[in-house]
XYZ file of C-alpha atoms in Angstrom:
552
model
C 11.009 -30.399 2.003
C 13.182 -32.165 -0.536
C 11.886 -31.848 -4.103
C 13.677 -33.855 -6.769
C 14.762 -32.353 -10.086
C 14.949 -34.130 -13.400
C 17.665 -34.449 -16.046
C 20.515 -36.793 -17.032
C 24.087 -35.991 -18.099
C 26.761 -38.591 -18.946
C 30.581 -38.196 -18.665
C 33.663 -40.456 -18.752
C 36.127 -40.390 -15.840
C 39.270 -42.566 -16.219
C 37.420 -44.890 -18.561
C 34.445 -45.136 -16.244
C 31.055 -43.876 -17.271
C 29.750 -41.228 -14.864
C 26.025 -40.511 -14.980
C 24.800 -37.356 -13.304
C 21.059 -37.747 -12.987
C 18.280 -35.879 -11.270
C 15.263 -37.965 -10.418
C 11.671 -36.806 -10.107
C 9.052 -35.154 -12.277
C 9.703 -31.470 -11.727
C 9.059 -29.181 -14.680
C 12.149 -28.110 -16.561
C 15.509 -29.814 -16.805
C 18.472 -29.456 -14.507
C 21.969 -29.936 -15.890
C 25.069 -31.358 -14.265
C 28.673 -31.315 -15.350
C 32.096 -32.282 -14.101
C 33.977 -29.032 -13.597
C 37.115 -30.471 -11.981
C 38.706 -33.923 -11.679
C 41.838 -35.279 -10.068
C 42.466 -38.993 -10.084
C 39.309 -40.766 -9.016
C 37.835 -37.605 -7.483
C 35.712 -35.089 -9.290
C 33.779 -31.918 -8.587
C 30.291 -31.756 -10.066
C 28.479 -28.554 -10.927
C 24.697 -28.396 -10.927
C 22.564 -25.838 -12.785
C 18.863 -25.784 -11.848
C 16.182 -25.004 -14.405
C 14.849 -21.449 -14.471
C 11.436 -22.593 -13.203
C 12.839 -24.835 -10.466
C 10.968 -25.240 -7.205
C 12.432 -22.968 -4.549
C 13.197 -24.450 -1.166
C 15.686 -26.591 0.728
C 17.284 -29.533 -1.078
C 19.403 -32.431 0.138
C 21.920 -34.337 -1.976
C 23.073 -37.937 -2.141
C 25.430 -39.972 -4.340
C 24.568 -43.411 -5.678
C 27.403 -45.738 -6.790
C 26.449 -48.572 -9.113
C 28.832 -51.542 -8.980
C 28.877 -55.263 -9.580
C 27.381 -55.766 -6.145
C 24.459 -53.449 -6.803
C 23.769 -49.841 -5.795
C 25.195 -48.187 -2.725
C 23.922 -44.761 -1.704
C 25.491 -42.204 0.621
C 23.646 -41.351 3.787
C 21.749 -38.082 4.056
C 24.114 -35.348 5.234
C 22.698 -31.990 6.350
C 26.115 -30.496 5.648
C 25.491 -30.835 1.917
C 21.939 -29.439 1.959
C 21.390 -26.305 -0.097
C 18.700 -23.698 -0.646
C 17.388 -22.791 -4.064
C 15.901 -19.314 -4.552
C 14.623 -17.128 -7.358
C 17.514 -15.463 -9.175
C 17.333 -11.818 -10.251
C 20.756 -12.208 -11.926
C 19.646 -15.020 -14.293
C 18.284 -13.676 -17.586
C 15.855 -16.571 -18.041
C 14.467 -16.340 -14.505
C 10.981 -14.940 -13.939
C 12.355 -12.289 -11.556
C 15.318 -11.201 -13.706
C 16.240 -7.563 -13.120
C 18.814 -6.248 -15.625
C 20.224 -3.348 -13.573
C 22.882 -4.264 -10.983
C 22.335 -1.136 -8.880
C 18.641 -2.011 -8.601
C 19.425 -5.645 -7.740
C 21.644 -4.476 -4.890
C 18.857 -2.266 -3.568
C 15.804 -4.471 -4.084
C 17.290 -7.900 -3.296
C 20.415 -7.390 -1.196
C 19.759 -4.284 0.914
C 18.575 -5.125 4.444
C 17.847 -1.513 5.426
C 14.777 0.368 4.325
C 12.606 3.375 5.023
C 8.804 3.481 5.119
C 7.226 6.879 4.475
C 4.253 8.108 6.479
C 4.302 11.780 5.515
C 4.198 13.401 2.078
C 7.186 15.482 3.160
C 9.287 12.301 3.290
C 9.142 11.657 7.034
C 8.529 8.138 8.276
C 10.457 5.336 9.937
C 13.538 3.278 9.199
C 12.883 -0.446 8.861
C 15.317 -3.346 9.109
C 14.316 -6.122 6.700
C 17.016 -8.547 7.852
C 16.496 -11.065 5.061
C 19.956 -12.524 5.722
C 19.535 -12.928 9.488
C 20.014 -16.537 10.597
C 16.705 -18.383 10.673
C 14.799 -15.968 8.425
C 15.104 -18.096 5.285
C 13.790 -21.149 7.130
C 10.971 -18.971 8.487
C 9.986 -17.881 4.967
C 9.965 -21.488 3.755
C 7.852 -22.437 6.778
C 5.341 -19.784 5.740
C 4.982 -21.549 2.375
C 4.648 -24.896 4.173
C 2.011 -23.474 6.542
C 0.035 -22.234 3.542
C -0.114 -25.828 2.207
C 1.059 -24.497 -1.145
C 1.736 -27.463 -3.480
C 5.426 -28.010 -4.173
C 4.882 -27.867 -7.905
C 3.686 -24.231 -7.626
C 6.722 -23.010 -5.725
C 8.721 -22.396 -8.866
C 6.161 -19.790 -10.002
C 7.018 -16.361 -8.568
C 3.521 -15.007 -9.302
C 1.924 -17.751 -7.196
C 4.512 -17.373 -4.427
C 3.772 -13.619 -4.249
C 0.042 -14.254 -4.139
C 0.319 -16.886 -1.419
C 2.728 -14.677 0.508
C 0.334 -11.712 0.462
C -2.317 -13.936 2.036
C 0.013 -15.489 4.617
C 1.381 -12.197 5.956
C -1.968 -11.574 7.659
C -3.723 -13.993 9.994
C -7.228 -12.926 8.993
C -8.265 -16.272 7.517
C -5.271 -18.623 7.558
C -3.330 -18.128 10.827
C -0.707 -16.163 8.933
C 2.150 -14.124 10.325
C 0.573 -10.900 11.665
C -2.612 -9.956 13.523
C -4.031 -6.558 12.541
C -5.228 -4.017 15.103
C -6.420 -0.480 14.318
C -7.646 0.407 17.806
C -5.841 2.018 20.736
C -5.796 -1.192 22.810
C -2.621 -3.235 22.305
C -2.554 -4.755 25.797
C -2.595 -8.322 24.427
C 0.396 -7.822 22.173
C 2.899 -5.308 20.830
C 1.798 -1.930 19.477
C 2.421 -1.602 15.711
C 4.511 1.511 16.336
C 6.957 -0.531 18.448
C 8.304 -2.664 15.597
C 11.462 -1.478 13.860
C 12.138 -4.513 11.672
C 10.871 -7.806 10.306
C 13.365 -10.292 11.734
C 11.896 -10.309 15.251
C 8.401 -10.743 13.830
C 9.267 -13.697 11.578
C 11.296 -15.521 14.237
C 8.495 -15.033 16.755
C 6.016 -16.444 14.246
C 8.112 -19.593 13.805
C 8.253 -20.173 17.559
C 4.821 -18.999 18.718
C 2.493 -18.552 15.749
C 0.678 -15.344 14.660
C 2.268 -12.149 16.006
C 0.270 -9.261 17.497
C -0.091 -6.469 16.310
C 0.286 -4.896 12.869
C -0.944 -2.082 10.692
C -0.227 -1.514 7.016
C 3.431 -0.463 7.280
C 4.229 -3.496 9.463
C 2.572 -5.824 6.954
C 4.491 -4.175 4.103
C 7.847 -4.237 5.881
C 7.518 -7.901 6.834
C 6.274 -8.920 3.393
C 9.245 -7.119 1.854
C 11.577 -9.311 3.906
C 9.745 -12.437 2.751
C 10.062 -11.475 -0.917
C 13.691 -10.385 -0.839
C 14.663 -13.417 1.212
C 13.302 -15.728 -1.495
C 15.160 -13.777 -4.179
C 12.245 -11.702 -5.515
C 13.149 -7.999 -5.999
C 10.773 -5.978 -3.845
C 10.199 -2.534 -2.349
C 7.739 -0.843 0.032
C 5.375 1.766 -1.432
C 3.396 4.495 0.344
C 0.305 5.959 -1.331
C -1.024 9.200 0.193
C -4.801 9.714 0.241
C -5.332 6.058 -0.536
C -8.899 5.112 -1.423
C -10.480 1.893 -0.166
C -13.187 0.909 -2.629
C -15.594 -1.472 -0.918
C -18.261 -1.312 -3.599
C -16.166 -2.405 -6.574
C -17.115 0.461 -8.894
C -13.622 2.131 -9.012
C -15.243 5.292 -7.624
C -14.980 6.549 -4.034
C -18.498 7.405 -2.892
C -19.032 9.542 0.228
C -22.596 10.133 1.447
C -23.472 13.043 3.760
C -26.548 13.799 5.807
C -27.932 17.313 5.674
C -28.583 18.569 9.210
C -29.800 22.127 8.857
C -27.027 23.883 6.971
C -24.437 21.314 8.032
C -23.270 18.216 6.154
C -22.230 15.212 8.242
C -20.752 11.984 6.887
C -23.295 9.172 6.912
C -21.143 6.286 8.129
C -23.930 3.747 7.571
C -24.376 4.524 3.880
C -20.713 5.344 3.167
C -18.915 2.055 2.544
C -15.846 3.535 0.855
C -13.073 5.334 2.715
C -9.873 7.290 2.103
C -6.843 6.536 4.283
C -4.326 9.314 4.985
C -1.747 6.895 3.612
C -1.459 3.202 2.882
C 1.635 1.031 2.458
C 1.941 -1.945 0.145
C 4.716 -3.701 -1.788
C 5.888 -3.962 -5.343
C 7.558 -7.143 -6.640
C 9.537 -7.219 -9.886
C 8.163 -9.987 -12.132
C 8.175 -10.780 -15.853
C 4.491 -11.845 -15.803
C 4.773 -14.679 -18.298
C 1.128 -15.443 -17.424
C -0.081 -12.250 -19.171
C -0.159 -11.503 -22.934
C 3.385 -10.782 -24.083
C 2.293 -8.084 -26.550
C 0.952 -5.951 -23.680
C 4.386 -5.849 -21.987
C 2.915 -5.830 -18.464
C 6.005 -7.140 -16.710
C 8.093 -5.124 -14.286
C 6.823 -3.788 -10.967
C 3.699 -5.492 -9.628
C 1.527 -4.384 -6.693
C 1.233 -6.962 -3.906
C -0.575 -6.017 -0.699
C -0.852 -8.127 2.449
C -2.917 -5.747 4.601
C -6.309 -7.463 5.046
C -8.755 -5.084 3.372
C -10.762 -7.101 0.843
C -10.865 -10.780 -0.068
C -9.560 -11.988 -3.419
C -10.577 -15.492 -4.503
C -11.678 -16.162 -0.945
C -8.596 -14.933 0.931
C -7.422 -11.576 2.248
C -4.714 -10.827 -0.299
C -4.026 -8.539 -3.235
C -1.958 -8.933 -6.398
C 0.358 -9.287 -8.070
C -1.079 -6.535 -10.252
C 0.875 -4.828 -13.037
C 1.639 -1.166 -12.326
C 1.736 -0.568 -16.091
C -1.795 -1.938 -16.402
C -2.998 0.433 -13.665
C -1.484 3.441 -15.421
C -3.195 2.565 -18.699
C -6.546 1.668 -17.123
C -6.352 -1.952 -18.317
C -8.316 -3.556 -15.492
C -9.169 -6.906 -17.041
C -5.847 -8.585 -16.232
C -5.254 -10.505 -13.014
C -4.911 -9.920 -10.162
C -7.116 -7.337 -8.367
C -6.516 -4.472 -10.818
C -9.826 -2.636 -10.100
C -9.093 -2.449 -6.370
C -5.550 -1.126 -6.917
C -6.736 1.336 -9.571
C -9.285 2.792 -7.157
C -6.615 3.198 -4.470
C -4.541 5.536 -6.631
C -6.839 6.988 -9.270
C -10.506 6.935 -8.255
C -12.615 10.071 -8.376
C -14.290 11.104 -5.116
C -18.053 11.530 -5.500
C -19.727 13.413 -2.649
C -23.472 12.953 -2.243
C -26.096 14.556 -0.018
C -28.879 12.365 1.330
C -32.313 13.885 0.921
C -34.050 13.063 4.210
C -37.496 13.465 2.673
C -37.087 11.263 -0.395
C -34.318 8.993 0.901
C -32.414 9.549 -2.359
C -28.893 10.892 -2.780
C -28.020 14.016 -4.749
C -24.575 14.554 -6.243
C -22.794 17.507 -4.601
C -19.346 17.510 -6.154
C -16.618 15.419 -7.736
C -12.933 15.642 -6.779
C -10.635 14.121 -9.387
C -7.315 15.023 -7.735
C -7.589 14.066 -4.057
C -6.897 10.319 -4.270
C -3.340 9.137 -4.943
C -1.914 12.578 -4.215
C 1.659 11.262 -4.031
C 3.292 7.810 -4.157
C 6.733 7.350 -2.596
C 9.376 4.647 -2.137
C 12.955 4.629 -0.876
C 15.615 5.941 -3.245
C 18.186 3.530 -4.643
C 21.525 3.361 -2.884
C 22.441 1.636 0.363
C 21.661 3.924 3.260
C 20.113 6.647 1.100
C 16.804 7.134 2.899
C 15.520 9.972 0.742
C 12.118 9.450 -0.922
C 11.700 8.710 -4.615
C 8.433 9.990 -6.090
C 6.997 7.262 -8.339
C 3.514 8.751 -8.769
C 4.171 8.933 -12.500
C 4.527 5.162 -12.762
C 0.915 4.730 -11.572
C -0.883 7.619 -13.257
C -0.569 10.288 -15.914
C -0.721 13.997 -14.970
C -4.204 14.904 -13.826
C -6.336 16.279 -16.634
C -3.898 15.347 -19.402
C -5.115 13.628 -22.560
C -3.417 10.389 -21.455
C -5.132 10.606 -18.072
C -8.507 11.008 -19.765
C -7.764 8.001 -21.960
C -6.877 5.938 -18.878
C -10.147 6.853 -17.178
C -12.018 6.010 -20.366
C -10.309 2.606 -20.571
C -11.172 1.882 -16.947
C -14.768 2.994 -17.503
C -15.194 0.502 -20.332
C -14.726 -2.346 -17.885
C -16.377 -0.887 -14.798
C -19.004 1.660 -13.896
C -18.671 4.761 -16.053
C -18.119 8.014 -14.187
C -21.128 10.199 -13.733
C -21.341 13.519 -15.484
C -21.129 16.457 -13.125
C -21.695 20.133 -13.798
C -19.363 22.039 -11.512
C -20.399 25.512 -12.655
C -22.742 26.092 -9.739
C -21.284 29.374 -8.570
C -18.784 28.977 -5.747
C -15.716 26.805 -5.319
C -14.314 26.259 -1.815
C -11.028 24.698 -0.681
C -9.362 24.300 2.713
C -5.584 24.708 2.620
C -2.531 24.699 4.908
C 0.078 27.302 3.921
C 2.784 25.597 6.006
C 4.425 22.455 4.655
C 4.852 20.826 8.066
C 3.118 21.290 11.419
C 4.720 20.336 14.718
C 2.814 19.777 17.908
C 3.324 22.870 20.029
C 3.646 25.130 16.969
C 0.986 27.604 15.890
C -0.145 27.165 12.309
C -2.531 28.776 9.894
C -5.108 27.323 7.577
C -7.113 29.061 4.884
C -10.613 28.735 3.517
C -10.447 29.828 -0.110
C -13.591 30.835 -1.976
C -13.847 31.480 -5.713
C -17.035 32.790 -7.241
C -17.283 31.140 -10.659
C -20.396 33.044 -11.673
C -21.218 36.706 -12.264
C -23.905 36.632 -9.591
C -23.652 37.599 -5.943
C -23.083 34.724 -3.537
C -23.544 34.961 0.237
C -21.920 32.192 2.279
C -22.409 30.843 5.747
C -21.113 27.608 7.188
C -19.436 25.571 9.900
C -16.121 23.930 10.740
C -15.813 20.588 12.544
C -12.500 19.348 13.976
C -11.904 15.695 14.799
C -9.047 13.448 15.825
C -8.678 10.492 13.471
C -6.718 7.318 12.861
C -4.478 7.241 9.795
C -7.224 5.204 8.107
C -9.345 8.421 8.324
C -11.762 6.796 10.752
C -12.924 9.339 13.309
C -11.687 8.737 16.839
C -13.305 11.697 18.533
C -14.763 15.068 17.630
C -13.124 17.865 19.590
C -14.785 20.937 18.107
C -17.994 21.889 16.315
C -18.538 25.598 16.384
C -19.928 28.428 14.328
C -18.561 31.943 14.062
C -15.902 33.233 16.521
C -13.929 30.141 17.547
C -11.139 29.491 20.013
C -9.549 26.019 19.763
C -7.232 25.011 22.613
C -4.844 22.078 22.624
C -6.641 20.820 25.713
C -9.714 20.286 23.536
C -8.179 17.570 21.414
C -5.134 16.381 23.387
C -7.116 13.814 25.465
C -8.645 12.453 22.268
C -5.575 12.055 20.066
C -4.731 8.483 21.087
C -1.561 6.989 19.595
C -1.708 8.807 16.256
C -1.513 12.590 16.017
C -3.830 13.353 13.122
C -6.536 16.002 12.954
C -9.290 16.300 10.361
C -10.985 19.598 9.634
C -14.217 19.692 7.646
C -15.701 22.990 6.498
C -19.269 22.896 5.256
C -20.984 25.913 3.798
C -24.003 26.945 1.764
C -24.408 29.534 -0.957
C -27.725 31.063 -0.001
C -28.699 32.494 -3.422
C -28.647 29.171 -5.295
C -28.783 26.772 -2.336
C -25.397 25.309 -3.318
C -23.770 23.090 -0.693
C -19.993 23.338 -0.303
C -17.594 21.090 1.534
C -13.824 20.902 1.983
C -11.687 18.452 3.979
C -8.137 18.902 5.234
C -5.986 16.459 7.212
C -3.308 17.803 9.563
C -0.654 15.325 10.684
C 1.023 16.707 13.784
C 4.709 15.901 14.202
C 6.276 14.761 17.509
C 4.360 13.426 20.522
C 4.394 16.603 22.647
C 1.187 18.599 22.965
C 1.664 21.666 25.138
C 0.219 24.722 23.495
C -2.881 26.816 23.211
C -3.911 28.501 19.981
C -7.019 30.056 18.619
C -8.608 32.502 16.232
C -11.265 35.049 15.842
C -12.649 35.073 12.307
C -16.020 35.950 10.887
C -17.346 36.286 7.390
C -20.552 37.741 6.027
C -19.862 39.083 2.592
C -20.606 39.058 -1.077
C -17.647 37.286 -2.615
C -15.769 37.086 -5.856
C -12.367 35.764 -4.785
C -11.880 35.575 -1.045
C -9.187 33.963 1.091
C -9.716 33.657 4.833
C -6.670 32.824 6.979
C -7.090 31.439 10.452
C -5.149 29.728 13.189
C -5.598 25.957 13.643
C -9.326 26.037 12.986
C -11.889 28.305 11.332
C -15.551 28.680 10.564
C -17.582 30.773 8.178
C -20.446 33.013 9.227
C -23.672 31.396 10.336
C -26.825 33.164 11.477
């Protein structure tokens, strides 16, 4: 690839006119100048335009004499690469803070969080490893992106988010969310992007990836091309398939038990999801809205955007304010971090759904990225950049703004009598360690409420898709490690669902809790004996690993 810039500058050297010209029709003007001369020799400086096409350039010198024009031969030794420039104030990716430039452009070492506590995995971006820059340019070539668009950082980010996955364009990584990685490399094996990108150049799409692998590799691509970028982890990340910025969960009623109807439930909530942010000025959006700065870009293939599996760039500021009419993919990103969870019960007789409850706090529980500073791997909580405090006046205004563009939230009367939550008193649970959970009931009315219910324990993938159910019991329960150990697979996550019914007013209750077990060892046996048959006002039931509420 050898794009040609435009621009002409004229100088005199020892009485001879020197013309420094740049041929071609590229947008913007390049400038050239003589910065040093000695005798008949001179050193020429070249300044590209701020919107110059990024890529690899070659140079040549043409000498015009009485005998015509003589041109130097192409010399790979004088080739140069042109990238986006976060240090140039008129560049689209300009970042004014030097400490941030060092972190988000220059730092090759990162950390990707997979636990709210700050645990996760180190990741080597390796944007300066030999061959990586050529690999990133090859990705643009493989996308058939027109040269004229390669000076636009917004378009490069958008193309890059599509090309990181191979879903529809033979991009870099093949996704796999199963337990069978026999035809490639397990996602948990990768520790950096350099091996992935070099393998792609030599062999094509690389197997396998999940969201953190996509995000880590995409981060290398962006930083390598000069675009400031960072990896983000969103905990309790909603996946809105229906496009209504609400997470809808539909449950079947089987006796007194509620079970998720996987056929009717198209939305989902992942334990966590990783994406990227790129720092862009967003000259393509109205200047008065000031929507530049960090932009969400996501290469994990979840939903198509304009026909390809890609997402963004989407202004984080726009998400926080509920301004969902600006490109790209704002409604999808908004739902990931700020959607309300609507739980419905399917009436088997009428075939209609009835609203059970609305949870406004579960989604987007915490959003983390690596702290600034070299090898400082501590998490930085950036939840406040995406959303206002839950229930605040600004939060209500954001939801109102979002509702003007998309489906308005339903009204829900939560004063039905009893509120139930499922909680973990411990901050962190290790495999092999006993732990307690609690079912907390609060009677919101002055009337007597009698409860009975059920707990179901399942092993799940981090996408919250059930792998296997290891326990469904009522009343006195003993849960042994041997029950779920054969069903854990490669990811140690447990999901507990407590369903209950208030018998006086026929109110259905449901609570969900995810337990991420730390370390791969499973060698313990734990259990509990708990029963409940009471009239409640404020009741807390503690139990070990798993619990159920009284059932006849």
